[in-house]
Short mmCIF file of C-alpha atoms in Angstrom, two decimals:
data_model
loop_
_atom_site.label_atom_id
_atom_site.label_comp_id
_atom_site.label_asym_id
_atom_site.label_seq_id
_atom_site.Cartn_x
_atom_site.Cartn_y
_atom_site.Cartn_z
CA MET Z 1 92.33 88.36 113.93
CA SER Z 2 93.34 88.40 110.26
CA LEU Z 3 90.86 87.25 107.63
CA ILE Z 4 93.74 86.28 105.31
CA SER Z 5 97.12 84.94 106.36
CA LEU Z 6 100.02 83.86 104.17
CA GLU Z 7 102.67 82.17 106.31
CA ASP Z 8 106.18 81.50 104.98
CA VAL Z 9 104.84 80.89 101.47
CA THR Z 10 107.21 79.95 98.65
CA VAL Z 11 106.11 80.08 95.00
CA ALA Z 12 108.11 79.29 91.86
CA TYR Z 13 107.23 78.98 88.17
CA ASP Z 14 108.16 75.63 86.64
CA ASN Z 15 109.79 74.70 89.95
CA LYS Z 16 112.80 76.84 89.08
CA ILE Z 17 113.38 80.34 90.44
CA ASN Z 18 111.41 81.28 93.55
CA ILE Z 19 109.26 84.36 92.96
CA LEU Z 20 108.11 84.38 96.59
CA GLU Z 21 110.20 82.84 99.35
CA LYS Z 22 108.99 82.58 102.96
CA PHE Z 23 106.51 85.31 102.14
CA ASN Z 24 104.14 86.60 104.84
CA LEU Z 25 101.02 88.76 104.61
CA ASN Z 26 98.04 89.37 106.88
CA VAL Z 27 94.86 91.18 105.82
CA GLU Z 28 92.09 92.22 108.18
CA LYS Z 29 88.41 91.84 107.32
CA GLY Z 30 86.85 94.77 105.46
CA LYS Z 31 90.16 96.32 104.41
CA LEU Z 32 91.39 97.19 100.93
CA ILE Z 33 95.07 96.29 100.71
CA SER Z 34 97.16 97.18 97.67
CA LEU Z 35 100.26 95.31 96.52
CA LEU Z 36 102.53 97.86 94.87
CA GLY Z 37 105.92 97.47 93.28
CA PRO Z 38 107.92 97.29 90.03
CA SER Z 39 107.49 94.57 87.42
CA GLY Z 40 108.71 91.21 88.66
CA CYS Z 41 108.42 92.02 92.38
CA GLY Z 42 105.86 89.24 92.99
CA LYS Z 43 102.65 91.21 93.44
CA THR Z 44 100.65 89.46 90.72
CA THR Z 45 102.08 86.10 91.81
CA THR Z 46 100.75 86.79 95.32
CA LEU Z 47 97.32 87.63 93.95
CA ARG Z 48 97.18 84.53 91.75
CA LEU Z 49 98.27 82.38 94.68
CA ILE Z 50 95.41 83.73 96.81
CA ALA Z 51 92.96 83.24 93.94
CA GLY Z 52 94.04 79.61 93.56
CA PHE Z 53 95.58 79.93 90.08
CA LEU Z 54 99.01 79.01 91.50
CA GLU Z 55 100.13 76.44 94.05
CA ALA Z 56 102.65 77.10 96.79
CA LYS Z 57 105.79 74.94 97.05
CA ALA Z 58 105.82 75.56 100.78
CA GLY Z 59 103.99 77.53 103.42
CA LYS Z 60 100.36 77.97 104.38
CA PHE Z 61 97.41 80.09 103.20
CA THR Z 62 94.69 80.57 105.80
CA PHE Z 63 91.31 82.16 105.11
CA LYS Z 64 88.70 82.58 107.86
CA ASP Z 65 90.86 80.34 110.08
CA LYS Z 66 90.60 77.54 107.52
CA ASN Z 67 93.56 76.10 105.63
CA TYR Z 68 93.05 77.10 101.98
CA THR Z 69 96.50 76.06 100.78
CA ASN Z 70 95.27 73.15 98.67
CA ILE Z 71 91.66 74.18 98.06
CA PRO Z 72 91.06 74.40 94.27
CA VAL Z 73 90.07 77.69 92.68
CA TYR Z 74 86.47 76.62 91.96
CA ARG Z 75 85.88 76.02 95.66
CA ARG Z 76 87.15 79.47 96.68
CA ASN Z 77 84.29 81.96 96.65
CA PHE Z 78 86.52 84.81 95.49
CA GLY Z 79 85.68 87.47 92.91
CA PHE Z 80 88.46 88.32 90.43
CA VAL Z 81 88.60 91.48 88.28
CA PHE Z 82 91.08 90.96 85.45
CA GLN Z 83 93.30 93.51 83.73
CA ASN Z 84 91.77 92.80 80.31
CA TYR Z 85 88.16 92.52 81.64
CA ALA Z 86 87.81 88.88 80.38
CA LEU Z 87 84.24 89.48 79.22
CA PHE Z 88 82.41 87.36 76.64
CA PRO Z 89 81.87 89.40 73.45
CA HIS Z 90 79.01 87.16 72.25
CA LEU Z 91 77.00 87.81 75.43
CA ASN Z 92 75.19 90.95 76.44
CA VAL Z 93 75.81 92.80 79.72
CA PHE Z 94 73.13 90.89 81.65
CA GLU Z 95 74.45 87.53 80.47
CA ASN Z 96 78.05 88.45 81.29
CA VAL Z 97 77.16 89.47 84.82
CA ALA Z 98 74.95 86.42 85.29
CA PHE Z 99 77.59 83.96 84.05
CA GLY Z 100 79.00 83.06 87.48
CA LEU Z 101 75.51 82.60 88.92
CA LYS Z 102 74.55 80.22 86.13
CA GLN Z 103 77.73 78.22 86.71
CA ARG Z 104 76.66 77.90 90.35
CA LYS Z 105 73.17 76.79 89.21
CA VAL Z 106 71.47 79.71 90.98
CA PRO Z 107 67.68 79.73 90.25
CA LYS Z 108 66.62 82.01 87.38
CA SER Z 109 64.37 84.03 89.67
CA GLU Z 110 67.35 84.81 91.91
CA ILE Z 111 69.50 85.71 88.88
CA ARG Z 112 66.82 88.12 87.64
CA LYS Z 113 66.92 89.80 91.05
CA ARG Z 114 70.67 89.94 91.71
CA VAL Z 115 71.98 91.03 88.31
CA PRO Z 116 69.97 94.30 88.18
CA GLU Z 117 71.06 95.03 91.76
CA MET Z 118 74.72 94.74 90.76
CA LEU Z 119 74.24 96.83 87.62
CA GLU Z 120 72.65 99.53 89.75
CA LEU Z 121 75.58 99.39 92.16
CA VAL Z 122 78.06 100.01 89.31
CA ASP Z 123 75.80 102.63 87.68
CA LEU Z 124 74.92 100.60 84.58
CA ASN Z 125 71.13 100.64 84.78
CA GLY Z 126 69.61 100.27 81.31
CA PHE Z 127 72.66 98.56 79.82
CA GLU Z 128 71.41 94.99 80.28
CA ASP Z 129 70.82 94.28 76.58
CA ARG Z 130 73.98 95.88 75.21
CA PHE Z 131 76.88 93.78 74.01
CA VAL Z 132 80.28 94.48 75.53
CA THR Z 133 81.63 95.53 72.13
CA GLU Z 134 79.24 98.50 72.31
CA LEU Z 135 80.67 99.71 75.63
CA SER Z 136 83.52 102.05 76.52
CA GLY Z 137 86.54 100.80 78.45
CA GLY Z 138 85.20 102.20 81.70
CA GLN Z 139 81.79 100.60 81.16
CA ARG Z 140 83.41 97.23 80.42
CA GLN Z 141 85.37 97.43 83.64
CA ARG Z 142 82.14 98.17 85.55
CA VAL Z 143 80.61 95.05 84.00
CA ALA Z 144 83.65 93.05 85.12
CA ILE Z 145 83.29 94.39 88.66
CA ALA Z 146 79.55 93.62 88.70
CA ARG Z 147 80.27 90.06 87.51
CA ALA Z 148 82.82 89.59 90.30
CA LEU Z 149 80.45 90.95 92.94
CA VAL Z 150 77.21 89.25 91.92
CA ILE Z 151 78.33 85.90 93.36
CA ASN Z 152 78.55 87.52 96.83
CA PRO Z 153 82.27 86.74 97.11
CA ASP Z 154 84.10 86.39 100.41
CA LEU Z 155 87.05 88.26 98.92
CA LEU Z 156 87.51 90.59 95.93
CA LEU Z 157 90.76 90.52 93.94
CA PHE Z 158 91.88 93.16 91.42
CA ASP Z 159 94.74 92.58 88.97
CA GLU Z 160 95.75 96.00 87.57
CA PRO Z 161 92.12 96.68 86.58
CA LEU Z 162 92.68 100.23 85.32
CA SER Z 163 95.86 99.83 83.28
CA ASN Z 164 93.98 99.75 79.95
CA LEU Z 165 92.08 103.00 80.60
CA ASP Z 166 93.13 106.56 79.79
CA ALA Z 167 94.31 108.86 82.59
CA ASN Z 168 91.03 110.71 83.23
CA LEU Z 169 88.99 107.52 83.22
CA ARG Z 170 91.42 105.84 85.60
CA ILE Z 171 90.83 108.60 88.15
CA ALA Z 172 87.05 108.27 87.87
CA MET Z 173 87.15 104.46 88.06
CA ARG Z 174 89.40 104.31 91.11
CA VAL Z 175 86.91 106.53 92.94
CA GLU Z 176 84.14 104.12 91.93
CA ILE Z 177 86.11 101.08 93.06
CA ARG Z 178 86.69 102.65 96.47
CA ARG Z 179 83.03 103.67 96.75
CA ILE Z 180 81.81 100.16 95.94
CA GLN Z 181 84.33 98.51 98.27
CA GLN Z 182 83.39 100.74 101.19
CA GLU Z 183 79.67 100.50 100.50
CA LEU Z 184 79.82 96.70 100.59
CA GLY Z 185 82.54 96.46 103.23
CA ILE Z 186 84.16 93.68 101.22
CA THR Z 187 87.76 92.68 101.90
CA SER Z 188 89.81 93.43 98.78
CA ILE Z 189 93.34 92.95 97.50
CA TYR Z 190 94.41 95.29 94.71
CA VAL Z 191 97.49 94.93 92.51
CA SER Z 192 98.97 97.86 90.62
CA HIS Z 193 102.28 99.43 89.61
CA ASP Z 194 100.73 102.92 89.92
CA GLN Z 195 101.59 104.59 93.23
CA GLU Z 196 98.97 107.34 93.03
CA GLU Z 197 96.27 104.81 92.20
CA CYS Z 198 97.11 102.59 95.17
CA PHE Z 199 97.56 105.43 97.64
CA SER Z 200 94.22 106.99 96.74
CA ILE Z 201 92.02 103.95 97.39
CA SER Z 202 93.81 101.77 99.95
CA ASP Z 203 93.57 101.33 103.69
CA GLU Z 204 97.08 99.89 103.60
CA VAL Z 205 99.74 99.46 100.93
CA ALA Z 206 102.38 96.74 100.76
CA ILE Z 207 105.49 97.92 98.90
CA MET Z 208 107.08 94.81 97.38
CA ASN Z 209 110.62 94.26 96.12
CA LYS Z 210 112.01 90.95 94.83
CA GLY Z 211 109.32 88.86 96.47
CA VAL Z 212 109.50 90.63 99.84
CA ILE Z 213 107.26 93.23 101.47
CA GLU Z 214 109.62 96.06 102.39
CA GLN Z 215 106.90 98.10 104.10
CA LEU Z 216 103.21 97.59 104.90
CA ASP Z 217 101.53 100.72 106.25
CA SER Z 218 98.82 103.25 105.57
CA PRO Z 219 99.47 105.40 102.47
CA SER Z 220 100.10 108.52 104.57
CA VAL Z 221 102.71 106.78 106.74
CA ILE Z 222 104.55 105.38 103.72
CA TYR Z 223 104.48 108.77 102.00
CA LYS Z 224 105.92 110.59 105.01
CA TYR Z 225 108.04 107.91 106.66
CA PRO Z 226 109.48 105.28 104.30
CA LYS Z 227 111.48 102.62 106.11
CA THR Z 228 113.99 101.60 103.44
CA GLU Z 229 115.94 103.23 100.65
CA PHE Z 230 114.05 101.15 98.08
CA VAL Z 231 110.68 102.34 99.36
CA ALA Z 232 111.84 105.96 99.47
CA ARG Z 233 113.10 105.85 95.88
CA PHE Z 234 110.02 104.00 94.66
CA ILE Z 235 107.59 106.56 96.08
CA GLY Z 236 109.47 109.54 94.70
CA PHE Z 237 112.11 110.75 97.14
CA THR Z 238 115.04 112.25 95.21
CA ASN Z 239 117.42 113.46 97.95
CA PHE Z 240 119.60 110.83 99.64
CA ILE Z 241 122.28 111.90 102.13
CA ASP Z 242 124.62 109.63 104.08
CA PHE Z 243 124.35 110.10 107.85
CA GLU Z 244 125.73 108.43 110.94
CA VAL Z 245 123.61 108.49 114.09
CA GLU Z 246 125.69 109.95 116.94
CA SER Z 247 123.02 109.90 119.63
CA SER Z 248 119.33 109.36 120.27
CA GLU Z 249 117.48 111.05 123.10
CA ASN Z 250 113.86 112.04 123.78
CA GLY Z 251 112.72 111.08 120.30
CA LYS Z 252 115.40 113.15 118.55
CA LEU Z 253 118.51 112.07 116.70
CA LEU Z 254 121.86 113.83 116.41
CA LEU Z 255 123.36 113.10 113.00
CA ASN Z 256 126.73 113.60 111.38
CA SER Z 257 127.43 113.88 107.66
CA ASN Z 258 130.83 114.98 106.41
CA HIS Z 259 131.43 116.75 109.76
CA SER Z 260 128.15 118.68 109.47
CA LYS Z 261 125.67 118.22 112.34
CA PHE Z 262 121.96 117.75 111.82
CA ARG Z 263 118.97 116.79 113.93
CA ALA Z 264 116.00 114.66 112.96
CA LEU Z 265 112.96 113.17 114.65
CA LYS Z 266 113.16 109.46 115.36
CA THR Z 267 110.43 108.06 113.09
CA ASN Z 268 111.98 104.65 112.33
CA ASP Z 269 113.87 102.12 114.43
CA VAL Z 270 117.44 103.38 114.10
CA LYS Z 271 120.55 102.53 116.09
CA VAL Z 272 123.34 104.76 117.39
CA ASN Z 273 126.73 104.56 115.61
CA LYS Z 274 125.12 103.07 112.51
CA SER Z 275 124.98 104.62 109.03
CA TYR Z 276 121.69 105.39 107.25
CA LYS Z 277 120.39 107.30 104.29
CA GLY Z 278 118.64 110.55 105.14
CA VAL Z 279 115.80 111.34 102.75
CA ILE Z 280 113.83 114.53 102.31
CA ARG Z 281 111.44 115.71 99.61
CA PRO Z 282 112.42 118.71 97.41
CA GLU Z 283 109.35 120.66 98.53
CA SER Z 284 110.25 120.22 102.22
CA ILE Z 285 113.60 122.03 101.94
CA LYS Z 286 113.69 125.77 102.62
CA MET Z 287 116.10 127.84 100.54
CA LYS Z 288 117.29 131.43 100.77
CA SER Z 289 120.08 133.54 99.32
CA TYR Z 290 123.45 133.29 101.04
CA ILE Z 291 124.57 136.40 102.91
CA GLU Z 292 128.28 136.71 103.76
CA ASN Z 293 129.06 136.24 107.46
CA GLU Z 294 125.41 135.46 108.27
CA LYS Z 295 125.12 132.92 111.08
CA GLN Z 296 123.74 129.65 109.76
CA SER Z 297 120.82 128.11 111.58
CA GLU Z 298 120.77 124.50 112.75
CA ASN Z 299 120.16 121.85 110.04
CA SER Z 300 121.37 124.17 107.29
CA ILE Z 301 124.10 123.94 104.68
CA LYS Z 302 125.58 126.26 102.09
CA GLY Z 303 125.22 125.47 98.39
CA SER Z 304 125.37 126.84 94.87
CA ILE Z 305 122.65 126.63 92.21
CA LYS Z 306 123.75 124.24 89.46
CA ILE Z 307 120.58 123.78 87.38
CA SER Z 308 117.20 125.54 87.36
CA THR Z 309 114.13 123.95 85.74
CA PHE Z 310 110.72 125.62 85.39
CA LEU Z 311 107.87 123.28 86.46
CA GLY Z 312 104.89 125.60 86.08
CA GLY Z 313 103.94 126.91 89.51
CA LEU Z 314 107.53 126.68 90.78
CA HIS Z 315 111.15 126.11 89.87
CA GLN Z 316 113.17 123.01 90.64
CA TYR Z 317 116.83 123.53 91.47
CA VAL Z 318 119.78 121.16 91.64
CA VAL Z 319 122.09 122.59 94.29
CA ASN Z 320 125.75 121.64 94.77
CA THR Z 321 126.63 121.17 98.45
CA GLU Z 322 129.37 119.47 100.44
CA LEU Z 323 126.84 116.66 101.08
CA GLY Z 324 126.33 116.15 97.35
CA GLU Z 325 123.69 117.41 94.93
CA ILE Z 326 120.36 118.26 96.57
CA THR Z 327 117.12 118.93 94.68
CA VAL Z 328 114.90 121.73 95.93
CA ASN Z 329 111.50 123.03 94.79
CA SER Z 330 110.78 126.72 95.33
CA ASP Z 331 108.12 129.20 94.20
CA ARG Z 332 110.35 132.23 94.84
CA GLU Z 333 109.99 135.09 92.38
CA PRO Z 334 112.20 136.17 90.80
CA PRO Z 335 113.81 132.71 90.59
CA TYR Z 336 117.36 132.00 91.66
CA ASP Z 337 120.07 132.20 89.01
CA ALA Z 338 122.54 129.49 88.10
CA GLY Z 339 125.71 129.95 90.15
CA GLU Z 340 123.93 131.83 92.93
CA ASN Z 341 124.97 130.93 96.47
CA VAL Z 342 122.17 129.80 98.75
CA ILE Z 343 121.49 128.35 102.19
CA LEU Z 344 119.42 125.17 102.44
CA SER Z 345 117.49 124.37 105.62
CA LEU Z 346 116.39 120.76 106.22
CA PRO Z 347 113.55 120.77 108.81
CA GLU Z 348 114.12 118.07 111.43
CA ASP Z 349 110.52 116.87 111.15
CA LYS Z 350 110.90 116.30 107.38
CA LEU Z 351 114.26 114.54 107.41
CA VAL Z 352 113.75 110.77 107.61
CA LEU Z 353 116.39 108.07 108.11
CA VAL Z 354 115.96 104.85 106.14
CA GLU Z 355 117.83 101.55 105.90
CA LYS Z 356 120.38 101.60 103.10
CA GLY Z 357 119.49 99.44 100.14
#
């Protein structure tokens, strides 16, 4: 049973263009779900709808089997961690964390107990009397998290909480967010445009595009087996080859592209006699020098090196083939030369078919 359910929800700003239309999402209790996608895809709109900052034109929002569609924000016991921290500069750390408790008229004795507990959880012991202007960006974000958690929320919402931090601090803070979420077992929804950030902390990731979830899966499944061309491009696939499925048997597919035959494992729901994009990562392709009259193995194609780029531990090559340009990463030493003829092998367990987009 889902803790959170959005059913056929439609949201528009100023009652004009729909940002979400018949949008659906289910989140299980105790999970951290990330909403990931480019600007304008609807991820922040979804978060603000759940928080109660936006109203739906249509559809239903259910939380704990109760209809929350029209429940105002102040009656939703949700913690919200904002992108810009939203801390009060004239209050010290203790007072910032205690703010939500005071608004709820929690007894002072209980406040004096719960605030230090939250500061200990976010590793800010001894910072109670400091003002937020005296804190680093990472420390301010910890205060914001403590303030969201101190009210014992039923749900924790994050709106791009690390976007204002430098790269090294982002890595450290995402580890802390995951630690805190798992330690408390609190259901969380996390919005970001950063793929690595979402993949590193999430139980599941929803890849959004134009107000629609194109794929909702674990990070490892999305990374290995994208379902659509949009998802594949968004998460970093660079090789896209047109294939037609000729047959499907025993979990394997026979593919045709420009009269070349290939095989692939059936990882997505594909249909025979239909065209798809085949995607494969540059590091998954095996490459060797072409030898005249050598018999080519299955799933291989001849090509010629067009461009070579040094990436540090390896070289990246753009290879001209009859299927189009294919990008390959290789650590071969000495590196291949421009114009050199090569054979590319596409392992059947790394070649994935996706819906064209």
